Coordinates of C-alpha atoms in Angstrom, one line a residue:
M1 CA -24.8 -23.2 -34.8
S2 CA -23.9 -19.7 -36.2
S3 CA -22.3 -19.4 -39.6
E4 CA -19.1 -17.3 -40.0
K5 CA -21.1 -14.7 -41.8
D6 CA -23.6 -14.5 -38.9
S7 CA -20.8 -14.1 -36.3
K8 CA -19.4 -11.1 -38.3
T9 CA -22.7 -9.3 -38.7
R10 CA -24.3 -9.9 -35.3
E11 CA -24.7 -6.7 -33.3
P12 CA -22.4 -6.7 -30.3
S13 CA -23.9 -6.9 -26.8
P14 CA -23.9 -3.6 -24.9
K15 CA -21.0 -3.3 -22.5
A16 CA -19.7 -0.9 -19.9
A17 CA -16.6 1.2 -20.8
Y18 CA -16.2 3.3 -17.7
Q19 CA -12.7 4.7 -18.4
Q20 CA -13.1 5.4 -22.1
Y21 CA -16.6 6.9 -21.8
H22 CA -15.8 9.3 -19.0
E23 CA -12.4 10.2 -20.1
A24 CA -13.7 11.3 -23.5
I25 CA -16.4 13.4 -21.8
Y26 CA -13.9 15.2 -19.4
Q27 CA -11.5 15.8 -22.2
G28 CA -14.3 17.6 -24.1
L29 CA -15.2 19.6 -21.0
A30 CA -11.6 20.6 -20.5
E31 CA -11.2 21.6 -24.1
R32 CA -14.3 23.8 -23.9
K33 CA -13.2 25.1 -20.5
M34 CA -16.5 24.0 -19.0
G35 CA -16.7 23.5 -15.2
G36 CA -18.2 20.1 -15.2
W37 CA -21.5 18.2 -15.2
S38 CA -23.3 20.6 -12.8
T39 CA -23.7 24.3 -12.3
L40 CA -22.4 25.9 -9.1
D41 CA -25.9 26.2 -7.7
E42 CA -26.6 22.5 -8.4
T43 CA -23.3 21.5 -6.7
L44 CA -24.1 23.6 -3.6
D45 CA -27.6 22.1 -3.5
M46 CA -26.1 18.6 -3.6
A47 CA -23.7 19.5 -0.7
R48 CA -26.6 20.9 1.3
Q49 CA -28.6 17.7 0.8
M50 CA -25.6 15.6 1.8
A51 CA -25.1 17.7 4.9
E52 CA -28.8 17.2 5.8
A53 CA -28.4 13.5 5.5
L54 CA -25.3 13.4 7.7
K55 CA -27.0 15.6 10.3
A56 CA -30.1 13.5 10.3
V57 CA -28.2 10.3 11.3
G58 CA -26.1 12.1 13.8
A59 CA -22.8 11.7 11.9
A60 CA -19.6 13.2 13.4
T61 CA -18.4 16.3 11.6
T62 CA -14.7 15.2 11.7
G63 CA -12.8 12.2 10.5
R64 CA -11.9 10.7 7.1
L65 CA -14.3 11.0 4.2
L66 CA -14.1 9.3 0.8
E67 CA -15.7 10.8 -2.3
L68 CA -16.6 8.2 -4.9
G69 CA -16.5 9.6 -8.4
C70 CA -15.3 13.1 -7.7
G71 CA -15.3 14.3 -11.3
D72 CA -13.8 17.8 -11.7
G73 CA -13.7 18.4 -7.9
A74 CA -16.6 20.9 -7.6
F75 CA -18.3 18.9 -4.9
T76 CA -15.0 18.1 -3.3
A77 CA -14.4 21.9 -2.9
A78 CA -17.9 22.4 -1.5
M79 CA -17.3 19.8 1.1
L80 CA -13.9 21.1 2.2
E81 CA -15.3 24.6 2.5
S82 CA -18.3 23.5 4.6
W83 CA -17.2 20.5 6.6
E84 CA -14.2 19.5 8.7
Y85 CA -13.5 16.1 7.2
S86 CA -10.1 15.0 5.9
V87 CA -11.1 14.2 2.3
S88 CA -9.9 11.6 -0.2
A89 CA -11.4 11.4 -3.6
I90 CA -11.3 9.1 -6.6
D91 CA -12.3 9.2 -10.3
I92 CA -11.6 6.9 -13.2
S93 CA -10.8 9.8 -15.5
S94 CA -7.3 11.2 -15.3
T95 CA -8.5 14.4 -16.9
A96 CA -11.2 14.8 -14.2
I97 CA -8.6 14.3 -11.5
D98 CA -6.3 16.9 -13.1
L99 CA -9.2 19.4 -13.3
A100 CA -10.1 18.6 -9.6
Q101 CA -6.5 19.2 -8.4
K102 CA -6.3 22.5 -10.3
R103 CA -9.6 23.6 -8.9
L104 CA -8.6 22.9 -5.3
Q105 CA -5.2 24.6 -5.8
S106 CA -6.9 27.7 -7.1
L107 CA -9.1 27.8 -3.9
G108 CA -6.2 27.1 -1.5
L109 CA -7.8 23.7 -0.5
A110 CA -6.2 20.3 -0.2
A111 CA -7.4 16.7 -0.6
E112 CA -5.9 13.3 -1.5
F113 CA -6.8 12.4 -5.1
A114 CA -6.5 9.0 -6.8
T115 CA -7.1 8.1 -10.4
G116 CA -8.7 4.7 -10.4
S117 CA -11.9 2.6 -10.3
V118 CA -14.5 2.6 -7.5
L119 CA -14.7 -1.1 -8.1
E120 CA -11.1 -1.6 -6.8
L121 CA -10.4 1.1 -4.3
P122 CA -6.7 1.8 -3.5
W123 CA -7.3 2.1 0.2
G124 CA -7.1 -0.5 3.0
D125 CA -10.0 -1.9 5.0
E126 CA -11.9 0.3 7.4
A127 CA -10.0 3.4 6.3
F128 CA -12.9 5.9 6.3
D129 CA -15.7 7.1 8.6
V130 CA -17.9 8.3 5.7
A131 CA -18.1 7.6 2.0
V132 CA -20.2 9.8 -0.3
D133 CA -21.3 9.0 -3.8
S134 CA -21.2 12.1 -6.0
H135 CA -23.7 10.9 -8.6
C136 CA -21.5 7.9 -9.4
F137 CA -23.7 4.9 -8.6
H138 CA -25.9 5.4 -11.6
C139 CA -22.7 5.2 -13.8
I140 CA -22.1 1.7 -12.4
V141 CA -24.0 -1.0 -14.2
L142 CA -25.3 -4.5 -13.9
D143 CA -23.2 -6.9 -11.7
D144 CA -20.7 -4.1 -11.1
R145 CA -23.2 -2.4 -8.8
A146 CA -22.7 -5.1 -6.2
R147 CA -19.0 -4.7 -6.5
F148 CA -19.3 -1.0 -5.9
L149 CA -21.2 -1.5 -2.7
A150 CA -18.9 -4.2 -1.5
E151 CA -15.9 -2.0 -2.0
A152 CA -17.6 0.9 -0.2
S153 CA -18.4 -1.4 2.7
R154 CA -14.8 -2.7 2.8
V155 CA -13.2 0.7 3.3
L156 CA -15.7 1.9 5.8
R157 CA -15.1 1.5 9.5
P158 CA -17.7 -0.4 11.7
G159 CA -20.6 2.0 12.0
G160 CA -19.4 4.0 9.0
L161 CA -21.8 5.8 6.7
L162 CA -22.4 5.6 2.9
V163 CA -24.3 8.5 1.5
I164 CA -25.6 7.9 -2.1
M165 CA -27.2 10.5 -4.4
T166 CA -28.2 8.8 -7.6
M167 CA -30.6 9.0 -10.6
A168 CA -33.8 7.0 -10.0
G169 CA -37.1 6.3 -11.8
D170 CA -37.6 6.7 -15.5
P171 CA -35.3 8.8 -17.9
P172 CA -36.6 12.0 -19.5
P173 CA -38.5 11.6 -22.8
A174 CA -35.4 12.7 -24.8
L175 CA -33.4 9.7 -23.6
R176 CA -36.1 7.0 -23.8
E177 CA -35.1 5.7 -27.2
H178 CA -31.7 4.8 -25.7
F179 CA -33.3 3.1 -22.6
D180 CA -33.6 -0.6 -22.1
M181 CA -36.6 -1.3 -19.8
E182 CA -35.5 -4.8 -18.9
T183 CA -32.0 -3.9 -17.7
R184 CA -32.9 -0.2 -16.8
C185 CA -29.8 0.9 -18.7
L186 CA -29.1 3.8 -21.1
V187 CA -27.1 2.5 -24.0
F188 CA -25.3 4.8 -26.5
D189 CA -23.4 3.3 -29.5
G190 CA -23.2 -0.1 -27.8
V191 CA -21.9 1.3 -24.5
I192 CA -23.9 1.2 -21.3
A193 CA -23.7 4.7 -19.9
R194 CA -26.1 4.7 -17.0
Q195 CA -28.3 2.3 -15.0
I196 CA -31.4 4.1 -13.7
A197 CA -33.2 1.8 -11.3
H198 CA -36.4 2.5 -9.4
E199 CA -36.1 3.8 -5.9
E200 CA -37.3 0.5 -4.3
A201 CA -34.8 -1.5 -6.3
I202 CA -31.9 0.8 -5.1
L203 CA -32.9 0.4 -1.5
R204 CA -33.0 -3.4 -2.0
E205 CA -29.5 -3.3 -3.5
L206 CA -28.2 -1.5 -0.4
T207 CA -29.8 -3.9 2.1
Q208 CA -28.7 -6.9 0.1
A209 CA -25.1 -5.5 0.4
G210 CA -25.4 -5.4 4.2
F211 CA -26.2 -1.7 4.6
E212 CA -28.9 -0.5 7.0
I213 CA -31.0 2.4 5.6
A214 CA -30.7 5.1 8.3
Y215 CA -32.0 8.0 6.2
H216 CA -34.0 8.1 3.0

């Protein structure tokens, strides 16, 4: 049995704080007038890799596409400029969504944006032909990862495609003091910021969620 003193001094268990964590980051980016997480070249390279994945599995080039974790809209814009999909996009940060909408308006592009959680998507069943993960999956941690995949599966039509680009392997040396090897999570100030699984574990998560690996 713990004493009252013990209960007050015990370190809290790490937790996920998706909205608070990402909102603070995007507010900082907006204040510093920075474009987002990635450079333009990195964004274009990600779009190229996703296009290669879709081509490799013979995906149609038209239809409805959902972007999971759109951030400031840089990748959204790259998709709209290169592909013919009707795009919907979601992010948990309202500041990110505001930045994304302004980016697309400045480029004369249009997409449907929603502020919300990828763990509880505001669209009906079988609404999309393709769902793409814009470096969002590694921001989802522990048991929530299965919820992420279940929601992606729910909104995809039969035969629909989920394309995931995510961090894998071990973190760089500068981050290893924050990395818990048992859970594969990066923890900062008691908040789990990322889960960086090994490649084989990620593929296993996907197959356990009912997805068939068509391209890897």
